[in-house]
Short mmCIF file of C-alpha atoms and ligand atoms in Angstrom, two decimals:
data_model
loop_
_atom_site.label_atom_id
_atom_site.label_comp_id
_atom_site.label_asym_id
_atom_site.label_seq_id
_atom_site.Cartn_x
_atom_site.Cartn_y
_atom_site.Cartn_z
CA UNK A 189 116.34 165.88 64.41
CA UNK A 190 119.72 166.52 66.04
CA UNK A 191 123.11 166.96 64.21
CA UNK A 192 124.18 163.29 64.88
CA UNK A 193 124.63 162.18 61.42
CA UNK A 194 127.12 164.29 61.44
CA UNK A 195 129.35 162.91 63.49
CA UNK A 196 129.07 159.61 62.13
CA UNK A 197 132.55 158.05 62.59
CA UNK A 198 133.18 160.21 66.06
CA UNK A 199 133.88 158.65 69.36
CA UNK A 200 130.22 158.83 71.74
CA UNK A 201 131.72 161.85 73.36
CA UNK A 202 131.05 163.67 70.52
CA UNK A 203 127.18 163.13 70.49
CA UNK A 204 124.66 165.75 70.92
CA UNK A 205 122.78 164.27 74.00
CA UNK A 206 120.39 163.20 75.29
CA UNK A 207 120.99 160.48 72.72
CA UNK A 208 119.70 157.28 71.91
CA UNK A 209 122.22 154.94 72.05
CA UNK A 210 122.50 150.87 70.69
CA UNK A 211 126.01 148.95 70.83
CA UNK A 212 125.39 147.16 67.79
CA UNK A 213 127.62 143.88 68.52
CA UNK A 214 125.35 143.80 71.63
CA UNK A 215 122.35 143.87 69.90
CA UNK A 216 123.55 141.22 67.17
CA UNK A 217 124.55 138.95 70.12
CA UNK A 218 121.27 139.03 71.87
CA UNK A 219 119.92 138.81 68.34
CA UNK A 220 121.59 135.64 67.63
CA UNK A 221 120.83 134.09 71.29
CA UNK A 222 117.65 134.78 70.10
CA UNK A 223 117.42 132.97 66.87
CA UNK A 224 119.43 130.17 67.76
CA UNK A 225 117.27 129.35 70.72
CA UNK A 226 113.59 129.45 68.64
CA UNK A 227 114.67 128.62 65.64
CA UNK A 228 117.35 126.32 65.49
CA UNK A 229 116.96 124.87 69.00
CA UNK A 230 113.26 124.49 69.35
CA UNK A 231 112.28 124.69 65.46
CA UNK A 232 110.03 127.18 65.82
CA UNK A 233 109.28 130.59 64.00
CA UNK A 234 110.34 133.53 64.78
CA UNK A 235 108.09 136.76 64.40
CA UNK A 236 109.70 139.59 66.51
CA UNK A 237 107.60 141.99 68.00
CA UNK A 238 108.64 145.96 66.76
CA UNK A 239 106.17 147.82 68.85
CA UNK A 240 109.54 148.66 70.85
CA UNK A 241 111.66 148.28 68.17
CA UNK A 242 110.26 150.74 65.44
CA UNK A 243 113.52 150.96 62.95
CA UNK A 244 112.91 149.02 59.62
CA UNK A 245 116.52 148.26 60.24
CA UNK A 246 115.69 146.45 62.87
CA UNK A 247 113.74 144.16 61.47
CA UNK A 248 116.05 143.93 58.59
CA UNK A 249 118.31 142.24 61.28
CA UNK A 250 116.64 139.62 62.37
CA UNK A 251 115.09 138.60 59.48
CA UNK A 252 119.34 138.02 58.52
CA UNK A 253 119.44 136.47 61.66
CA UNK A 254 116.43 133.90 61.15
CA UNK A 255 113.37 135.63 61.49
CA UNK A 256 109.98 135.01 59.47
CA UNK A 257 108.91 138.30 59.66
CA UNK A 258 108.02 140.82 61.94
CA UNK A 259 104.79 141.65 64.33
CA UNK A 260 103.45 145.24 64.72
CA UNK A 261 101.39 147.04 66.98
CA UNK A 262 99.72 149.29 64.55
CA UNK A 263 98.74 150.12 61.27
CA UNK A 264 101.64 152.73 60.65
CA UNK A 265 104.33 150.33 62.39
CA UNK A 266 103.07 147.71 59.23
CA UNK A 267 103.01 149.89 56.52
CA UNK A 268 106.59 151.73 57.89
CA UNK A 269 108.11 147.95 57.34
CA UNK A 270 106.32 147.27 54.46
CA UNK A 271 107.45 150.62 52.56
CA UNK A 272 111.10 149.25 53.96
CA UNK A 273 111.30 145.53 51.78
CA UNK A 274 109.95 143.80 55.15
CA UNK A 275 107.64 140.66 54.40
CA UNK A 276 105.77 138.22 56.81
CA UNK A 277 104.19 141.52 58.85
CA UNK A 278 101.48 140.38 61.60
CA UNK A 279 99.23 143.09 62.98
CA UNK A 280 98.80 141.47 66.46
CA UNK A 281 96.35 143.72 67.34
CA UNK A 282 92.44 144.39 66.41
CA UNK A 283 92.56 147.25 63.88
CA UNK A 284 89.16 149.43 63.28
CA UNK A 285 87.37 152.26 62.05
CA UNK A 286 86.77 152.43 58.42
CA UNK A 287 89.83 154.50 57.01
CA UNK A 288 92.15 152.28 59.01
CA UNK A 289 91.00 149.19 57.53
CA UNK A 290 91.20 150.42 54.23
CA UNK A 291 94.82 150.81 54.77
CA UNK A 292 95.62 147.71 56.10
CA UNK A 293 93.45 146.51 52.81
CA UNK A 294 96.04 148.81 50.80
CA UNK A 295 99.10 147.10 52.29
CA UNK A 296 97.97 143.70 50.73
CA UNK A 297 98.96 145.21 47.22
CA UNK A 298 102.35 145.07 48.27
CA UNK A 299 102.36 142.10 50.35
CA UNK A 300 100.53 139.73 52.50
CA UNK A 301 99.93 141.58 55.76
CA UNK A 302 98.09 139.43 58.59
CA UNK A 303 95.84 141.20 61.08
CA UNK A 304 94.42 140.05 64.18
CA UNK A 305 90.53 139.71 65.03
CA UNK A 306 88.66 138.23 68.11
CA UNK A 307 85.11 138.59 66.89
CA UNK A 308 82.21 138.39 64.43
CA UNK A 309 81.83 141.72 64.14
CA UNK A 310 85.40 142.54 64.03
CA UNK A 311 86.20 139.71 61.21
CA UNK A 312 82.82 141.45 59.45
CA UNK A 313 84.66 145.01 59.00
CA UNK A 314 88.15 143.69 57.96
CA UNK A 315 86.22 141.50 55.46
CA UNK A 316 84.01 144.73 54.48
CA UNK A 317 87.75 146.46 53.77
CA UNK A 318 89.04 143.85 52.12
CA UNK A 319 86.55 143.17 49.58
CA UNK A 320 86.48 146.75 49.12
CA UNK A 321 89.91 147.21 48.10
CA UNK A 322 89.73 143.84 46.31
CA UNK A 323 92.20 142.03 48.79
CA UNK A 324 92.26 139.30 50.79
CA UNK A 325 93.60 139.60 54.55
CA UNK A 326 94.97 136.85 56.15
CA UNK A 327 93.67 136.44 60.04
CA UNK A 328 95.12 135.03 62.66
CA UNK A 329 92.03 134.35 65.62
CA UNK A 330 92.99 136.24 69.04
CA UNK A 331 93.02 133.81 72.01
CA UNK A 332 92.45 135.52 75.35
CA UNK A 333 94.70 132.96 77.45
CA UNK A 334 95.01 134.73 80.70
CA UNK A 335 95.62 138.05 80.38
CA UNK A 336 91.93 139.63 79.86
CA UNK A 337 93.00 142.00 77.27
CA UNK A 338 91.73 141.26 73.63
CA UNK A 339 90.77 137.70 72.71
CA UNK A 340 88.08 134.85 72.21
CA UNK A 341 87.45 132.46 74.93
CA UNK A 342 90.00 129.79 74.26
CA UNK A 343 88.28 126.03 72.71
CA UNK A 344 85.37 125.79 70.94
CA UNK A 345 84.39 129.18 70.05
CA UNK A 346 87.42 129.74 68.46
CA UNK A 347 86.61 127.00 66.27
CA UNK A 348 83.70 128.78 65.70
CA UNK A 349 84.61 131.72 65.05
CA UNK A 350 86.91 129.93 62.53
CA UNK A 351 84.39 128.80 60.62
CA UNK A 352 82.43 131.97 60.39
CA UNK A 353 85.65 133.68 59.19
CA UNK A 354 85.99 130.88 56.03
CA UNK A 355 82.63 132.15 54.95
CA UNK A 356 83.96 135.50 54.46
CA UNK A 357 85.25 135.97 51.06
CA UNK A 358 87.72 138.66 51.79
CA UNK A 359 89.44 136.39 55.14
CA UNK A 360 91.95 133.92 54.64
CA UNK A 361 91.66 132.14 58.48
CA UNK A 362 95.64 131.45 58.68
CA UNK A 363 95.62 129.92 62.41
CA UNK A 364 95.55 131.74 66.08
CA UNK A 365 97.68 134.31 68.30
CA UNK A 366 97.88 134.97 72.04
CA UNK A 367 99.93 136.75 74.37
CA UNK A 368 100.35 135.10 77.77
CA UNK A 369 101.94 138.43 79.57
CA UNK A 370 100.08 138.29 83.03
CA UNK A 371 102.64 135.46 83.71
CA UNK A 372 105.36 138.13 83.86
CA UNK A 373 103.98 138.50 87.60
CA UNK A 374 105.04 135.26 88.52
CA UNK A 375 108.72 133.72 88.82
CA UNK A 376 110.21 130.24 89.28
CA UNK A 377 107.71 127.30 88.78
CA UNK A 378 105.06 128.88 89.42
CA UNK A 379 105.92 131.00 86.47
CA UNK A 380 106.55 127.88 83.98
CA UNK A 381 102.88 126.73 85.29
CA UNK A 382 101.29 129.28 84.18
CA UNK A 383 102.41 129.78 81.43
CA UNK A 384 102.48 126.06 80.08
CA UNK A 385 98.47 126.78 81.20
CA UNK A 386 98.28 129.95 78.47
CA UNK A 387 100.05 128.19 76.35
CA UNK A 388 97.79 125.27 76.32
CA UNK A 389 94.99 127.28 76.24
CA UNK A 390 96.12 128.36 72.93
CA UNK A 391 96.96 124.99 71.36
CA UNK A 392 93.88 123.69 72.72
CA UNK A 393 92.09 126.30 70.50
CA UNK A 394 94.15 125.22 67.31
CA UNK A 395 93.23 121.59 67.92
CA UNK A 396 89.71 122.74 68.58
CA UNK A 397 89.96 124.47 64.71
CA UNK A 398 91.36 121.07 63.67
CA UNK A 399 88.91 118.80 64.91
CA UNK A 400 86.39 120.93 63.10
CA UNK A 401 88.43 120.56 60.01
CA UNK A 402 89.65 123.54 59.46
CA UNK A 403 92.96 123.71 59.20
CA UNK A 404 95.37 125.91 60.75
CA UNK A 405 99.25 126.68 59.92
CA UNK A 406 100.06 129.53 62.73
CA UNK A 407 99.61 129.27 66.56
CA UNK A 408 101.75 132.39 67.60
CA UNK A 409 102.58 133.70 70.73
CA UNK A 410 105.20 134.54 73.70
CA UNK A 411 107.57 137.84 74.67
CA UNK A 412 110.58 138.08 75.77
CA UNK A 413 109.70 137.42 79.63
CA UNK A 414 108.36 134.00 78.74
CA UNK A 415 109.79 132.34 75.15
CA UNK A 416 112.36 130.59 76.87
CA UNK A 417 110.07 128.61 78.77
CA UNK A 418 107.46 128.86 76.19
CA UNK A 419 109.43 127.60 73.16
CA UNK A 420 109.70 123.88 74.39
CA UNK A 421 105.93 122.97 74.69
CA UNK A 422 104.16 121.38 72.12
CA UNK A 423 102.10 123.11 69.73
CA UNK A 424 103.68 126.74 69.29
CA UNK A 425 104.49 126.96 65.43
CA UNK A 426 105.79 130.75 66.27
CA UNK A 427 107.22 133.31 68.76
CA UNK A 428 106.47 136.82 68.79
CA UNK A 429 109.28 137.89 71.27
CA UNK A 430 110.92 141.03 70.27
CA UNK A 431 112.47 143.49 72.88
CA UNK A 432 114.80 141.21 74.09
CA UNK A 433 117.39 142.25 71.77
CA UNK A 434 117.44 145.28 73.60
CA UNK A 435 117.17 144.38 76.71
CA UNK A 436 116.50 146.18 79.68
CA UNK A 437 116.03 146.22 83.95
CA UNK A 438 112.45 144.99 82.85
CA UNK A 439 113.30 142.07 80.71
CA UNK A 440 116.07 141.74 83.35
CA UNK A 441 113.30 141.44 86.44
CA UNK A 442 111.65 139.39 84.41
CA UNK A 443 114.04 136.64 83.81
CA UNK A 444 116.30 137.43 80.36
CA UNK A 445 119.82 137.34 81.30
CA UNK A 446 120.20 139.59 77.79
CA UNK A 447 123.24 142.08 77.15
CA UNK A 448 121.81 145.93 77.89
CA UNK A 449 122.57 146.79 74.40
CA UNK A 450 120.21 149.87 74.35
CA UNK A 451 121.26 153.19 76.31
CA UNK A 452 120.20 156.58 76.90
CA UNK A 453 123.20 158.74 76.87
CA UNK A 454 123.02 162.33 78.93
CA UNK A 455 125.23 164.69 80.12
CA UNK A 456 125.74 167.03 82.99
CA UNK A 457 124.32 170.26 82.25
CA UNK A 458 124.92 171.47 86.21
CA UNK A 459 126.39 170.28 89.46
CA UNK A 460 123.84 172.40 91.96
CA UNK A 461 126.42 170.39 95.08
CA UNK A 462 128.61 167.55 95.29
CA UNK A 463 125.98 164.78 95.77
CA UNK A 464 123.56 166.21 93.00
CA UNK A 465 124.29 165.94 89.25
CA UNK A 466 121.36 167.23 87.01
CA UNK A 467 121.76 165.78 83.12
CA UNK A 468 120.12 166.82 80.13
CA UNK A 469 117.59 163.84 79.92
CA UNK A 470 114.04 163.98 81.74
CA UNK A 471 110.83 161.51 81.16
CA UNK A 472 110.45 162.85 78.01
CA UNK A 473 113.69 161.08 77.02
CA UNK A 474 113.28 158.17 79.43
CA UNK A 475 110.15 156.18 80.36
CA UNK A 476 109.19 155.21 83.95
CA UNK A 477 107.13 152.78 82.71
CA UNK A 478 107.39 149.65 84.26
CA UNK A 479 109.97 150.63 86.58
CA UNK A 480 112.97 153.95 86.63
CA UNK A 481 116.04 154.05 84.33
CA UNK A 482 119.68 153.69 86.01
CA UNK A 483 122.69 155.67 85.72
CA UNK A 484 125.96 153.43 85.19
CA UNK A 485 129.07 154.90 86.84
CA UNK A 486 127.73 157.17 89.84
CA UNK A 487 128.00 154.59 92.30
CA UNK A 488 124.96 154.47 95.26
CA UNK A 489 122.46 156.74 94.20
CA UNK A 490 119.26 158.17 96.82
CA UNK A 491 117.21 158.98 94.40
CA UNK A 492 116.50 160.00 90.74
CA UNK A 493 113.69 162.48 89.73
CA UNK A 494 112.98 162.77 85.94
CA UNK A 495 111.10 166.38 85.22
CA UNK A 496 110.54 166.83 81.70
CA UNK A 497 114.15 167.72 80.09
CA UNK A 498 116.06 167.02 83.30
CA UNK A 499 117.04 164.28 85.31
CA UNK A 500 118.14 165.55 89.17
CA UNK A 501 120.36 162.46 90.38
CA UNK A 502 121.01 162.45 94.12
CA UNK A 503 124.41 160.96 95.11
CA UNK A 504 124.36 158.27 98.25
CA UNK A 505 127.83 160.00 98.65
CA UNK A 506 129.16 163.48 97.22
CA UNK A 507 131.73 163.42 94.23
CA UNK A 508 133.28 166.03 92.16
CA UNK A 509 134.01 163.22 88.97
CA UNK A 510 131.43 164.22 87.47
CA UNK A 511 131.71 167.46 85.74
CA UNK A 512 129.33 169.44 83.78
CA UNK A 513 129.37 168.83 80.16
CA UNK A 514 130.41 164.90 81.00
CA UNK A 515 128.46 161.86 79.58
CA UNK A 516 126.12 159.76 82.07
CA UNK A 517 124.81 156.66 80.68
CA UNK A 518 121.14 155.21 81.55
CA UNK A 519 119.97 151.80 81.32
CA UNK A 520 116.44 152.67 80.26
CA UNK A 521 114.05 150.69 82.59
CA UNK A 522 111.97 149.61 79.61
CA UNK A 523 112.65 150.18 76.20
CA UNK A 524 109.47 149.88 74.63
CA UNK A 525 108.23 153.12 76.33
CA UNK A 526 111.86 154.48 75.38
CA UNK A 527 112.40 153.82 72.36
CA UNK A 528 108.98 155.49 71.42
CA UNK A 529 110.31 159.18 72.96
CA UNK A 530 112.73 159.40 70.13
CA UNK A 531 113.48 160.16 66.31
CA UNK A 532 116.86 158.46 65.75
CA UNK A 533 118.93 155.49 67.13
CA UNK A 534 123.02 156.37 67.22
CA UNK A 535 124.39 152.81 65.87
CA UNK A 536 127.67 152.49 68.37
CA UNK A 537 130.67 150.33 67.68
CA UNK A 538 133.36 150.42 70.03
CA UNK A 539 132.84 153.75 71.16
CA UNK A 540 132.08 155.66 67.59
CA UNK A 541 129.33 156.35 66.31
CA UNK A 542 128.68 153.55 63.37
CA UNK A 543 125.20 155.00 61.34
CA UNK A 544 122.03 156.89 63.10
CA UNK A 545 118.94 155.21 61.75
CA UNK A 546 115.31 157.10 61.85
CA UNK A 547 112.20 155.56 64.53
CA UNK A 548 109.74 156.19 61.39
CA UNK A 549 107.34 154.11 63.19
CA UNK A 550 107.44 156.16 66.40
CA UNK A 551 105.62 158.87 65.43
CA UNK A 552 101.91 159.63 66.87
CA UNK A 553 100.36 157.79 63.83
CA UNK A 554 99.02 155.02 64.43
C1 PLP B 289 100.81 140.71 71.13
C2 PLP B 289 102.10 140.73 71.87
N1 PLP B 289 103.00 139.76 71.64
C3 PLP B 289 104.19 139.74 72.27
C4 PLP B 289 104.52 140.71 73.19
C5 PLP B 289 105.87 140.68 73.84
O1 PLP B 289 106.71 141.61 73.25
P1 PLP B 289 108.21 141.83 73.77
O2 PLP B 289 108.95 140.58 73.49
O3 PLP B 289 108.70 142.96 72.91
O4 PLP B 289 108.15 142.16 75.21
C6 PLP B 289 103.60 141.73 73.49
C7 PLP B 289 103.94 142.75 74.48
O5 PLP B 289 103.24 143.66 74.80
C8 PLP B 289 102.37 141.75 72.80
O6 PLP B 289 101.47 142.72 73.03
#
């Protein structure tokens, strides 16, 4: 960990870098856009994703703000915001292998922790864990509805699949879950069209459940490149968009006209000639994924080449502003794969440094 808890209550300057940075009004405001669009606009749940978001705190947040709950990516992620007072966790994602299950099964002690599952077999082992630890898990179904990751055909089989799941003793079939991100390749209408065509892929599948008689209280789905056009058709009870209060130039090329309240901060460790700046922040601080990171301040820049614990900026013009031992500022160019690089979050208001809050659920654990 770095010494940035101590300097809680010092202006940014005073940060060791390269330094996670959020501006915490930021964050609450895209937070609040957020919640007032789902939930009180549209009426619909709101389950934020934390894959990108890791901090319990986080979560703690929204949930203030309106949220349900929270959805995970993994095991650890659940049981990090379950140890933290978080309820209404959803494991979007198929969890296996015997020891893994089990704790998932543990987690239900505490409190009801739903988990994802797109087949027979798959519904078989969680059932085999839960009965085991003398739990029940709730399940939500996995819909593939475009994207040709995880998932059950949409219609019928899910229905099917549904019914299957009632017979097992240690299931509690809760409703159905997608995640329509192939249509962050499109824009404009043809965009909304394809989406409105995941989407109904989805609630298609819930009616399917319905029709069979089996009833079904959750039909999740959505990011943060698609809830705004997602939240207005019929049928979603809940959205799972999450790194949005962030934002970031990926959310950005992808349509959310969020605040950039997440920033890597660097500084200049050497000025090799007046159009090259080299700061203490490489890919191991900040992720490429998706698309690079950009410096705020420097003007036209040629180029940017992140080795491991450098970045090598090349100026469009040369400049002696920028002197070594000065802050640069990056807007990371997706905060998911950011986020994930680090062990603490520096809390900024207006310039000082508010709180620094752990990533426990960043860690290699899964
Ligand atoms: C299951 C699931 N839901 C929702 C999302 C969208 O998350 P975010 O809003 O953080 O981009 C993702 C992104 O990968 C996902 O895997």
């Amino acid at each position: 960990m770095s010494g940035n808890s101590e300097a809680v209550g010092l202006p940014l300057d005073a940060l060791e870098t390269p330094a996670l940075c959020l501006d915490i009004d930021a964050y609450r405001r895209n937070v609040a856009r957020m919640a007032d669009y789902i939930v009180r606009q549209h009426g619909l749940g709101w389950r934020p994703h934390m894959k990108g978001q890791k901090a319990p705190e986080l979560a703690k947040e929204a949930i203030a703000a309106g949220a349900r709950g929270v959805t995970c990516a993994t095991v650890y992620e659940a049981e990090v915001m379950v140890r933290a007072g978080v309820a209404g966790v959803l494991v979007a994602n198929q969890i296996a292998g015997e020891r893994k299950l089990a704790r998932l099964a543990r987690l239900q002690c505490t409190t009801p922790v739903m988990a994802a599952t797109d087949s027979l077999d798959h519904a078989r082992a969680l059932d085999a864990a839960a009965q085991a630890g003398g739990v029940t898990i709730p399940v939500l179904i996995e819909v593939d509805i475009g994207m040709q990751r995880c998932g059950i055909a949409p219609g019928g089989t899910v229905a099917a699949l549904a019914r299957e799941i009632a017979g097992l003793r240690g299931l509690c079939f809760l409703g159905v879950m997608g995640w329509e991100g192939h249509t962050l390749a499109y824009g404009g209408d043809a965009k909304r069209e394809q989406i409105a065509g995941a989407i109904g892929k989805l609630t298609a599948s819930a009616e399917a459940c319905r029709a069979a008689g089996i009833p079904v209280e959750i039909v999740s789905a959505s990011g943060s490149g698609t809830f705004r056009l997602s939240a207005p058709l019929p049928g979603l009870t809940e959205v799972q968009a999450g790194g949005g209060v962030f934002s970031d130039l990926s959310y950005a090329k992808w349509g959310l006209d969020h605040e950039f309240a997440l920033t890597v901060v660097t500084r200049v460790v050497s000025r090799p000639s007046p159009t090259r700046i080299i700061v203490d922040g490489g890919f191991k601080t900040m992720s490429v994924q998706h698309g690079q990171p950009r410096p705020l301040g420097l003007g036209a820049i040629k180029s940017l080449v992140l080795s491991a614990e450098h970045g090598n900026v090349e100026l469009e013009q040369p400049n002696s502003a920028h002197r070594v031992g000065d802050l640069i500022t990056f807007i990371p160019g997706y905060t998911d794969s950011t986020v994930c690089l680090h062990d603490e979050l520096c809390v900024l208001r207006n310039g000082l440094l508010e709180a620094v809050w752990a990533i426990p659920g960043r860690t290699g654990r899964r």
